[in-house]
Amino acid sequence: MSQGMMSYAEPSVEPSYLDPQVDDDWLGRALREALAKSRQVSVEDFQKIFQSGVVQKLGKEREALAMEKYGYKTRRAMLKKMDTCSVSVVENQIEIQPTHQKSLDGWTVTTDEGPFPLYVPGTATDAELGAVLREGFKRCTSAIR
């Protein structure tokens, strides 16, 4: 994921699909690799990328691929079970922000109500990072389940 005005699927990076039973070490390693490939973009660059339609097209393609890989028959079935955390690095700390699913394809965070972010030092092991990400997923909430 890259960040501009919002997070979006980085067009130049292939997605990483993990086994649902992946261990913490592998999960942390995959997250660290994804963070290394992410970037921050200016508002102007974000507007160019977003208006080109590439992000929207990739989003649909990646949704279809995930549905096929994990055996979902409908987009609704997949999204209804989906937990989402945003991840960012600030001053050598990794922030994992669980989200609240307010609609089928809409997630939010209310800073005064939670779910609240988790922080991991950038020096954490892959297993520690994976364990905290897994905890972040457990803290996600939903209005539709």
Tab-separated table of N, CA and C in Angstrom:
chain	number	residue	atom	x	y	z
A	1	MET	N	0.840	-1.183	0.000
A	1	MET	CA	0.000	0.000	0.000
A	1	MET	C	0.879	1.239	0.000
A	2	SER	N	0.448	2.215	-0.684
A	2	SER	CA	1.100	3.509	-0.645
A	2	SER	C	0.100	4.510	-0.106
A	3	GLN	N	0.612	5.645	0.348
A	3	GLN	CA	-0.274	6.638	0.928
A	3	GLN	C	-0.134	7.964	0.210
A	4	GLY	N	-1.259	8.573	-0.076
A	4	GLY	CA	-1.344	9.920	-0.617
A	4	GLY	C	-2.404	10.586	0.229
A	5	MET	N	-3.536	10.925	-0.386
A	5	MET	CA	-4.669	11.440	0.380
A	5	MET	C	-5.359	10.289	1.107
A	6	MET	N	-5.137	9.092	0.614
A	6	MET	CA	-5.666	7.880	1.226
A	6	MET	C	-4.738	6.739	0.842
A	7	SER	N	-4.880	5.614	1.487
A	7	SER	CA	-4.072	4.456	1.114
A	7	SER	C	-4.669	3.825	-0.132
A	8	TYR	N	-3.813	3.293	-0.972
A	8	TYR	CA	-4.292	2.652	-2.188
A	8	TYR	C	-3.325	1.543	-2.580
A	9	ALA	N	-3.797	0.613	-3.382
A	9	ALA	CA	-2.952	-0.484	-3.856
A	9	ALA	C	-1.876	0.081	-4.772
A	10	GLU	N	-0.637	-0.117	-4.405
A	10	GLU	CA	0.493	0.388	-5.182
A	10	GLU	C	0.534	-0.333	-6.535
A	11	PRO	N	0.329	0.390	-7.631
A	11	PRO	CA	0.260	-0.249	-8.947
A	11	PRO	C	1.519	-1.019	-9.339
A	12	SER	N	2.680	-0.602	-8.856
A	12	SER	CA	3.926	-1.243	-9.286
A	12	SER	C	4.324	-2.448	-8.434
A	13	VAL	N	3.526	-2.794	-7.434
A	13	VAL	CA	3.880	-3.894	-6.527
A	13	VAL	C	2.829	-5.000	-6.600
A	14	GLU	N	3.303	-6.223	-6.775
A	14	GLU	CA	2.402	-7.378	-6.796
A	14	GLU	C	1.872	-7.636	-5.387
A	15	PRO	N	0.600	-7.985	-5.249
A	15	PRO	CA	0.062	-8.295	-3.920
A	15	PRO	C	0.638	-9.614	-3.408
A	16	SER	N	0.629	-9.762	-2.102
A	16	SER	CA	1.106	-10.986	-1.468
A	16	SER	C	-0.084	-11.651	-0.787
A	17	TYR	N	-0.429	-12.847	-1.228
A	17	TYR	CA	-1.549	-13.579	-0.645
A	17	TYR	C	-0.987	-14.691	0.230
A	18	LEU	N	-1.323	-14.669	1.501
A	18	LEU	CA	-0.789	-15.635	2.457
A	18	LEU	C	-1.828	-16.682	2.808
A	19	ASP	N	-1.349	-17.827	3.235
A	19	ASP	CA	-2.218	-18.875	3.743
A	19	ASP	C	-2.887	-18.363	5.018
A	20	PRO	N	-4.162	-18.617	5.217
A	20	PRO	CA	-4.836	-18.141	6.434
A	20	PRO	C	-4.199	-18.656	7.727
A	21	GLN	N	-3.484	-19.769	7.673
A	21	GLN	CA	-2.864	-20.346	8.867
A	21	GLN	C	-1.384	-19.979	8.997
A	22	VAL	N	-0.928	-18.951	8.309
A	22	VAL	CA	0.477	-18.556	8.331
A	22	VAL	C	0.918	-18.247	9.768
A	23	ASP	N	2.178	-18.570	10.101
A	23	ASP	CA	2.653	-18.295	11.459
A	23	ASP	C	3.067	-16.830	11.599
A	24	ASP	N	3.273	-16.399	12.844
A	24	ASP	CA	3.577	-14.993	13.122
A	24	ASP	C	4.856	-14.532	12.432
A	25	ASP	N	5.874	-15.386	12.388
A	25	ASP	CA	7.138	-15.018	11.767
A	25	ASP	C	6.940	-14.701	10.284
A	26	TRP	N	6.229	-15.563	9.576
A	26	TRP	CA	5.989	-15.364	8.144
A	26	TRP	C	5.098	-14.140	7.912
A	27	LEU	N	4.091	-13.960	8.762
A	27	LEU	CA	3.193	-12.807	8.654
A	27	LEU	C	3.974	-11.510	8.848
A	28	GLY	N	4.829	-11.474	9.871
A	28	GLY	CA	5.647	-10.288	10.122
A	28	GLY	C	6.616	-10.005	8.992
A	29	ARG	N	7.221	-11.057	8.449
A	29	ARG	CA	8.158	-10.899	7.335
A	29	ARG	C	7.438	-10.333	6.111
A	30	ALA	N	6.254	-10.849	5.830
A	30	ALA	CA	5.481	-10.359	4.679
A	30	ALA	C	5.095	-8.889	4.870
A	31	LEU	N	4.719	-8.520	6.096
A	31	LEU	CA	4.368	-7.121	6.368
A	31	LEU	C	5.588	-6.224	6.200
A	32	ARG	N	6.726	-6.646	6.726
A	32	ARG	CA	7.948	-5.842	6.614
A	32	ARG	C	8.332	-5.649	5.136
A	33	GLU	N	8.196	-6.700	4.335
A	33	GLU	CA	8.493	-6.594	2.899
A	33	GLU	C	7.522	-5.634	2.211
A	34	ALA	N	6.254	-5.694	2.583
A	34	ALA	CA	5.260	-4.788	1.993
A	34	ALA	C	5.562	-3.337	2.371
A	35	LEU	N	5.948	-3.118	3.620
A	35	LEU	CA	6.289	-1.759	4.052
A	35	LEU	C	7.497	-1.228	3.283
A	36	ALA	N	8.460	-2.094	3.016
A	36	ALA	CA	9.655	-1.676	2.278
A	36	ALA	C	9.310	-1.249	0.852
A	37	LYS	N	8.233	-1.795	0.299
A	37	LYS	CA	7.830	-1.473	-1.076
A	37	LYS	C	6.834	-0.314	-1.147
A	38	SER	N	6.312	0.115	-0.008
A	38	SER	CA	5.317	1.191	-0.025
A	38	SER	C	6.021	2.541	-0.104
A	39	ARG	N	5.253	3.549	-0.425
A	39	ARG	CA	5.832	4.889	-0.532
A	39	ARG	C	4.766	5.922	-0.223
A	40	GLN	N	5.237	7.116	0.107
A	40	GLN	CA	4.323	8.231	0.289
A	40	GLN	C	4.385	9.081	-0.970
A	41	VAL	N	3.234	9.537	-1.414
A	41	VAL	CA	3.192	10.336	-2.635
A	41	VAL	C	2.582	11.701	-2.338
A	42	SER	N	2.937	12.650	-3.165
A	42	SER	CA	2.373	13.993	-3.012
A	42	SER	C	0.901	13.976	-3.418
A	43	VAL	N	0.188	15.003	-3.020
A	43	VAL	CA	-1.218	15.131	-3.395
A	43	VAL	C	-1.346	15.154	-4.918
A	44	GLU	N	-0.438	15.870	-5.579
A	44	GLU	CA	-0.494	15.968	-7.043
A	44	GLU	C	-0.302	14.596	-7.698
A	45	ASP	N	0.698	13.846	-7.221
A	45	ASP	CA	0.935	12.514	-7.785
A	45	ASP	C	-0.236	11.590	-7.498
A	46	PHE	N	-0.783	11.689	-6.292
A	46	PHE	CA	-1.936	10.861	-5.953
A	46	PHE	C	-3.092	11.150	-6.903
A	47	GLN	N	-3.365	12.425	-7.146
A	47	GLN	CA	-4.462	12.801	-8.043
A	47	GLN	C	-4.247	12.216	-9.435
A	48	LYS	N	-3.009	12.285	-9.937
A	48	LYS	CA	-2.708	11.726	-11.264
A	48	LYS	C	-2.967	10.220	-11.285
A	49	ILE	N	-2.453	9.525	-10.273
A	49	ILE	CA	-2.613	8.066	-10.218
A	49	ILE	C	-4.088	7.709	-10.097
A	50	PHE	N	-4.792	8.377	-9.194
A	50	PHE	CA	-6.194	8.043	-8.944
A	50	PHE	C	-7.063	8.347	-10.161
A	51	GLN	N	-6.841	9.500	-10.788
A	51	GLN	CA	-7.650	9.894	-11.943
A	51	GLN	C	-7.356	9.054	-13.185
A	52	SER	N	-6.219	8.379	-13.200
A	52	SER	CA	-5.887	7.531	-14.352
A	52	SER	C	-6.761	6.281	-14.415
A	53	GLY	N	-7.371	5.908	-13.287
A	53	GLY	CA	-8.206	4.713	-13.243
A	53	GLY	C	-7.439	3.434	-12.942
A	54	VAL	N	-6.112	3.524	-12.861
A	54	VAL	CA	-5.281	2.344	-12.613
A	54	VAL	C	-5.594	1.726	-11.255
A	55	VAL	N	-5.729	2.545	-10.236
A	55	VAL	CA	-5.985	2.041	-8.882
A	55	VAL	C	-7.323	1.303	-8.830
A	56	GLN	N	-8.344	1.871	-9.436
A	56	GLN	CA	-9.664	1.244	-9.431
A	56	GLN	C	-9.634	-0.091	-10.177
A	57	LYS	N	-8.965	-0.116	-11.323
A	57	LYS	CA	-8.867	-1.344	-12.119
A	57	LYS	C	-8.118	-2.422	-11.336
A	58	LEU	N	-6.992	-2.046	-10.743
A	58	LEU	CA	-6.224	-3.006	-9.948
A	58	LEU	C	-7.028	-3.512	-8.763
A	59	GLY	N	-7.774	-2.626	-8.125
A	59	GLY	CA	-8.598	-3.031	-6.987
A	59	GLY	C	-9.579	-4.122	-7.369
A	60	LYS	N	-10.244	-3.954	-8.494
A	60	LYS	CA	-11.208	-4.965	-8.961
A	60	LYS	C	-10.509	-6.275	-9.311
A	61	GLU	N	-9.367	-6.175	-9.981
A	61	GLU	CA	-8.620	-7.383	-10.344
A	61	GLU	C	-8.150	-8.129	-9.097
A	62	ARG	N	-7.652	-7.383	-8.119
A	62	ARG	CA	-7.138	-8.013	-6.900
A	62	ARG	C	-8.260	-8.598	-6.055
A	63	GLU	N	-9.420	-7.958	-6.051
A	63	GLU	CA	-10.582	-8.535	-5.357
A	63	GLU	C	-10.962	-9.865	-5.991
A	64	ALA	N	-11.009	-9.906	-7.320
A	64	ALA	CA	-11.377	-11.137	-8.027
A	64	ALA	C	-10.364	-12.244	-7.752
A	65	LEU	N	-9.097	-11.898	-7.735
A	65	LEU	CA	-8.052	-12.881	-7.460
A	65	LEU	C	-8.167	-13.417	-6.034
A	66	ALA	N	-8.418	-12.539	-5.072
A	66	ALA	CA	-8.577	-12.968	-3.675
A	66	ALA	C	-9.806	-13.859	-3.524
A	67	MET	N	-10.897	-13.510	-4.185
A	67	MET	CA	-12.105	-14.342	-4.123
A	67	MET	C	-11.808	-15.745	-4.640
A	68	GLU	N	-11.102	-15.819	-5.753
A	68	GLU	CA	-10.770	-17.122	-6.329
A	68	GLU	C	-9.823	-17.897	-5.408
A	69	LYS	N	-8.788	-17.237	-4.928
A	69	LYS	CA	-7.774	-17.906	-4.099
A	69	LYS	C	-8.358	-18.453	-2.804
A	70	TYR	N	-9.247	-17.696	-2.171
A	70	TYR	CA	-9.773	-18.097	-0.865
A	70	TYR	C	-11.172	-18.707	-0.936
A	71	GLY	N	-11.694	-18.923	-2.147
A	71	GLY	CA	-12.925	-19.675	-2.329
A	71	GLY	C	-14.224	-18.940	-2.050
A	72	TYR	N	-14.228	-17.616	-2.174
A	72	TYR	CA	-15.471	-16.863	-1.984
A	72	TYR	C	-16.246	-16.828	-3.294
A	73	LYS	N	-17.538	-17.067	-3.213
A	73	LYS	CA	-18.379	-17.060	-4.416
A	73	LYS	C	-18.835	-15.652	-4.781
A	74	THR	N	-18.967	-14.777	-3.771
A	74	THR	CA	-19.418	-13.412	-4.031
A	74	THR	C	-18.517	-12.409	-3.318
A	75	ARG	N	-18.502	-11.215	-3.852
A	75	ARG	CA	-17.756	-10.117	-3.235
A	75	ARG	C	-18.313	-9.842	-1.843
A	76	ARG	N	-19.624	-9.891	-1.718
A	76	ARG	CA	-20.276	-9.645	-0.433
A	76	ARG	C	-19.798	-10.638	0.629
A	77	ALA	N	-19.743	-11.907	0.274
A	77	ALA	CA	-19.294	-12.927	1.228
A	77	ALA	C	-17.863	-12.653	1.687
A	78	MET	N	-17.005	-12.240	0.771
A	78	MET	CA	-15.619	-11.947	1.120
A	78	MET	C	-15.519	-10.721	2.024
A	79	LEU	N	-16.162	-9.631	1.625
A	79	LEU	CA	-16.044	-8.388	2.380
A	79	LEU	C	-16.699	-8.477	3.754
A	80	LYS	N	-17.746	-9.269	3.867
A	80	LYS	CA	-18.445	-9.386	5.145
A	80	LYS	C	-17.541	-9.989	6.220
A	81	LYS	N	-16.612	-10.828	5.829
A	81	LYS	CA	-15.711	-11.480	6.785
A	81	LYS	C	-14.355	-10.781	6.896
A	82	MET	N	-14.160	-9.698	6.175
A	82	MET	CA	-12.844	-9.081	6.082
A	82	MET	C	-12.563	-8.136	7.246
A	83	ASP	N	-11.401	-8.316	7.860
A	83	ASP	CA	-10.885	-7.367	8.842
A	83	ASP	C	-9.747	-6.610	8.171
A	84	THR	N	-9.615	-5.333	8.486
A	84	THR	CA	-8.617	-4.491	7.843
A	84	THR	C	-7.867	-3.670	8.877
A	85	CYS	N	-6.550	-3.665	8.758
A	85	CYS	CA	-5.701	-2.800	9.574
A	85	CYS	C	-4.890	-1.926	8.628
A	86	SER	N	-4.754	-0.660	8.967
A	86	SER	CA	-3.815	0.169	8.220
A	86	SER	C	-2.497	0.114	8.983
A	87	VAL	N	-1.404	0.193	8.251
A	87	VAL	CA	-0.080	0.083	8.859
A	87	VAL	C	0.769	1.226	8.340
A	88	SER	N	1.458	1.903	9.244
A	88	SER	CA	2.359	2.976	8.837
A	88	SER	C	3.586	2.969	9.737
A	89	VAL	N	4.646	3.593	9.254
A	89	VAL	CA	5.884	3.694	10.019
A	89	VAL	C	6.114	5.163	10.331
A	90	VAL	N	6.277	5.458	11.618
A	90	VAL	CA	6.534	6.823	12.061
A	90	VAL	C	7.667	6.778	13.075
A	91	GLU	N	8.749	7.481	12.773
A	91	GLU	CA	9.893	7.566	13.679
A	91	GLU	C	10.335	6.197	14.188
A	92	ASN	N	10.574	5.280	13.281
A	92	ASN	CA	11.045	3.921	13.578
A	92	ASN	C	10.094	3.123	14.464
A	93	GLN	N	8.836	3.503	14.475
A	93	GLN	CA	7.798	2.711	15.133
A	93	GLN	C	6.777	2.323	14.082
A	94	ILE	N	6.298	1.104	14.185
A	94	ILE	CA	5.275	0.632	13.259
A	94	ILE	C	3.928	0.743	13.959
A	95	GLU	N	3.018	1.486	13.343
A	95	GLU	CA	1.674	1.665	13.897
A	95	GLU	C	0.715	0.757	13.139
A	96	ILE	N	0.018	-0.084	13.882
A	96	ILE	CA	-0.990	-0.972	13.310
A	96	ILE	C	-2.341	-0.492	13.816
A	97	GLN	N	-3.168	-0.018	12.900
A	97	GLN	CA	-4.451	0.578	13.254
A	97	GLN	C	-5.596	-0.337	12.843
A	98	PRO	N	-6.202	-1.052	13.815
A	98	PRO	CA	-7.403	-1.825	13.488
A	98	PRO	C	-8.515	-0.873	13.050
A	99	THR	N	-9.474	-1.375	12.313
A	99	THR	CA	-10.558	-0.529	11.823
A	99	THR	C	-11.924	-1.075	12.233
A	100	HIS	N	-12.911	-0.222	12.065
A	100	HIS	CA	-14.313	-0.594	12.271
A	100	HIS	C	-14.963	-0.651	10.895
A	101	GLN	N	-15.585	-1.777	10.581
A	101	GLN	CA	-16.265	-1.922	9.293
A	101	GLN	C	-17.671	-1.357	9.437
A	102	LYS	N	-17.885	-0.190	8.809
A	102	LYS	CA	-19.180	0.486	8.948
A	102	LYS	C	-20.171	0.088	7.862
A	103	SER	N	-19.657	-0.410	6.735
A	103	SER	CA	-20.509	-0.889	5.645
A	103	SER	C	-19.743	-1.991	4.927
A	104	LEU	N	-20.359	-2.590	3.957
A	104	LEU	CA	-19.741	-3.728	3.291
A	104	LEU	C	-18.322	-3.425	2.816
A	105	ASP	N	-18.120	-2.276	2.191
A	105	ASP	CA	-16.775	-1.946	1.723
A	105	ASP	C	-16.294	-0.605	2.271
A	106	GLY	N	-16.679	-0.320	3.520
A	106	GLY	CA	-16.267	0.926	4.154
A	106	GLY	C	-15.731	0.698	5.557
A	107	TRP	N	-14.495	1.129	5.782
A	107	TRP	CA	-13.866	0.985	7.095
A	107	TRP	C	-13.503	2.361	7.620
A	108	THR	N	-13.520	2.501	8.946
A	108	THR	CA	-13.237	3.786	9.561
A	108	THR	C	-12.539	3.581	10.898
A	109	VAL	N	-12.007	4.666	11.414
A	109	VAL	CA	-11.433	4.689	12.755
A	109	VAL	C	-11.939	5.952	13.423
A	110	THR	N	-12.460	5.811	14.615
A	110	THR	CA	-12.855	6.967	15.404
A	110	THR	C	-11.835	7.092	16.525
A	111	THR	N	-11.031	8.142	16.489
A	111	THR	CA	-9.892	8.233	17.393
A	111	THR	C	-10.268	8.230	18.868
A	112	ASP	N	-11.461	8.702	19.203
A	112	ASP	CA	-11.836	8.727	20.618
A	112	ASP	C	-12.613	7.485	21.050
A	113	GLU	N	-13.045	6.654	20.094
A	113	GLU	CA	-13.826	5.465	20.426
A	113	GLU	C	-13.115	4.164	20.069
A	114	GLY	N	-12.083	4.226	19.259
A	114	GLY	CA	-11.369	3.024	18.851
A	114	GLY	C	-11.985	2.410	17.618
A	115	PRO	N	-11.462	1.286	17.218
A	115	PRO	CA	-10.357	0.579	17.854
A	115	PRO	C	-9.067	1.408	17.836
A	116	PHE	N	-8.267	1.225	18.878
A	116	PHE	CA	-7.074	2.043	19.063
A	116	PHE	C	-5.849	1.370	18.445
A	117	PRO	N	-4.877	2.172	18.011
A	117	PRO	CA	-3.701	1.611	17.346
A	117	PRO	C	-2.784	0.842	18.301
A	118	LEU	N	-2.026	-0.055	17.709
A	118	LEU	CA	-0.987	-0.797	18.411
A	118	LEU	C	0.348	-0.318	17.847
A	119	TYR	N	1.371	-0.275	18.684
A	119	TYR	CA	2.681	0.198	18.248
A	119	TYR	C	3.732	-0.879	18.471
A	120	VAL	N	4.618	-1.012	17.500
A	120	VAL	CA	5.698	-1.986	17.563
A	120	VAL	C	6.992	-1.259	17.202
A	121	PRO	N	8.066	-1.458	17.966
A	121	PRO	CA	9.335	-0.835	17.570
A	121	PRO	C	9.791	-1.371	16.210
A	122	GLY	N	10.415	-0.534	15.421
A	122	GLY	CA	10.929	-0.970	14.126
A	122	GLY	C	11.944	-2.087	14.258
A	123	THR	N	12.523	-2.243	15.446
A	123	THR	CA	13.522	-3.284	15.696
A	123	THR	C	12.901	-4.614	16.113
A	124	ALA	N	11.588	-4.691	16.197
A	124	ALA	CA	10.914	-5.931	16.600
A	124	ALA	C	11.250	-7.051	15.618
A	125	THR	N	11.240	-8.273	16.111
A	125	THR	CA	11.464	-9.421	15.228
A	125	THR	C	10.253	-9.592	14.317
A	126	ASP	N	10.426	-10.357	13.254
A	126	ASP	CA	9.301	-10.635	12.362
A	126	ASP	C	8.171	-11.323	13.123
A	127	ALA	N	8.520	-12.249	14.023
A	127	ALA	CA	7.499	-12.961	14.799
A	127	ALA	C	6.734	-11.999	15.702
A	128	GLU	N	7.441	-11.053	16.331
A	128	GLU	CA	6.763	-10.067	17.185
A	128	GLU	C	5.848	-9.177	16.349
A	129	LEU	N	6.332	-8.740	15.204
A	129	LEU	CA	5.531	-7.897	14.319
A	129	LEU	C	4.291	-8.651	13.842
A	130	GLY	N	4.462	-9.895	13.448
A	130	GLY	CA	3.329	-10.709	13.007
A	130	GLY	C	2.307	-10.912	14.110
A	131	ALA	N	2.781	-11.127	15.346
A	131	ALA	CA	1.869	-11.328	16.480
A	131	ALA	C	1.052	-10.072	16.751
A	132	VAL	N	1.672	-8.908	16.644
A	132	VAL	CA	0.943	-7.659	16.884
A	132	VAL	C	-0.050	-7.397	15.750
A	133	LEU	N	0.320	-7.699	14.515
A	133	LEU	CA	-0.629	-7.546	13.407
A	133	LEU	C	-1.829	-8.466	13.615
A	134	ARG	N	-1.569	-9.694	14.018
A	134	ARG	CA	-2.662	-10.644	14.281
A	134	ARG	C	-3.577	-10.105	15.393
A	135	GLU	N	-2.987	-9.514	16.433
A	135	GLU	CA	-3.779	-8.908	17.508
A	135	GLU	C	-4.592	-7.737	16.960
A	136	GLY	N	-4.000	-6.965	16.048
A	136	GLY	CA	-4.733	-5.872	15.415
A	136	GLY	C	-5.975	-6.369	14.704
A	137	PHE	N	-5.848	-7.471	13.970
A	137	PHE	CA	-7.014	-8.044	13.289
A	137	PHE	C	-8.084	-8.468	14.294
A	138	LYS	N	-7.664	-9.013	15.428
A	138	LYS	CA	-8.628	-9.429	16.460
A	138	LYS	C	-9.393	-8.237	17.030
A	139	ARG	N	-8.766	-7.063	17.017
A	139	ARG	CA	-9.397	-5.867	17.584
A	139	ARG	C	-10.302	-5.135	16.598
A	140	CYS	N	-10.329	-5.558	15.361
A	140	CYS	CA	-11.232	-4.950	14.379
A	140	CYS	C	-12.676	-5.216	14.797
A	141	THR	N	-13.535	-4.259	14.513
A	141	THR	CA	-14.955	-4.388	14.839
A	141	THR	C	-15.779	-4.231	13.560
A	142	SER	N	-17.053	-4.610	13.646
A	142	SER	CA	-17.897	-4.537	12.456
A	142	SER	C	-19.346	-4.260	12.829
A	143	ALA	N	-19.987	-3.432	12.039
A	143	ALA	CA	-21.413	-3.153	12.210
A	143	ALA	C	-22.265	-4.085	11.351
A	144	ILE	N	-21.624	-4.915	10.528
A	144	ILE	CA	-22.404	-5.744	9.602
A	144	ILE	C	-22.333	-7.240	9.906
A	145	ARG	N	-21.594	-7.624	10.912
A	145	ARG	CA	-21.520	-9.060	11.264
A	145	ARG	C	-22.358	-9.347	12.469
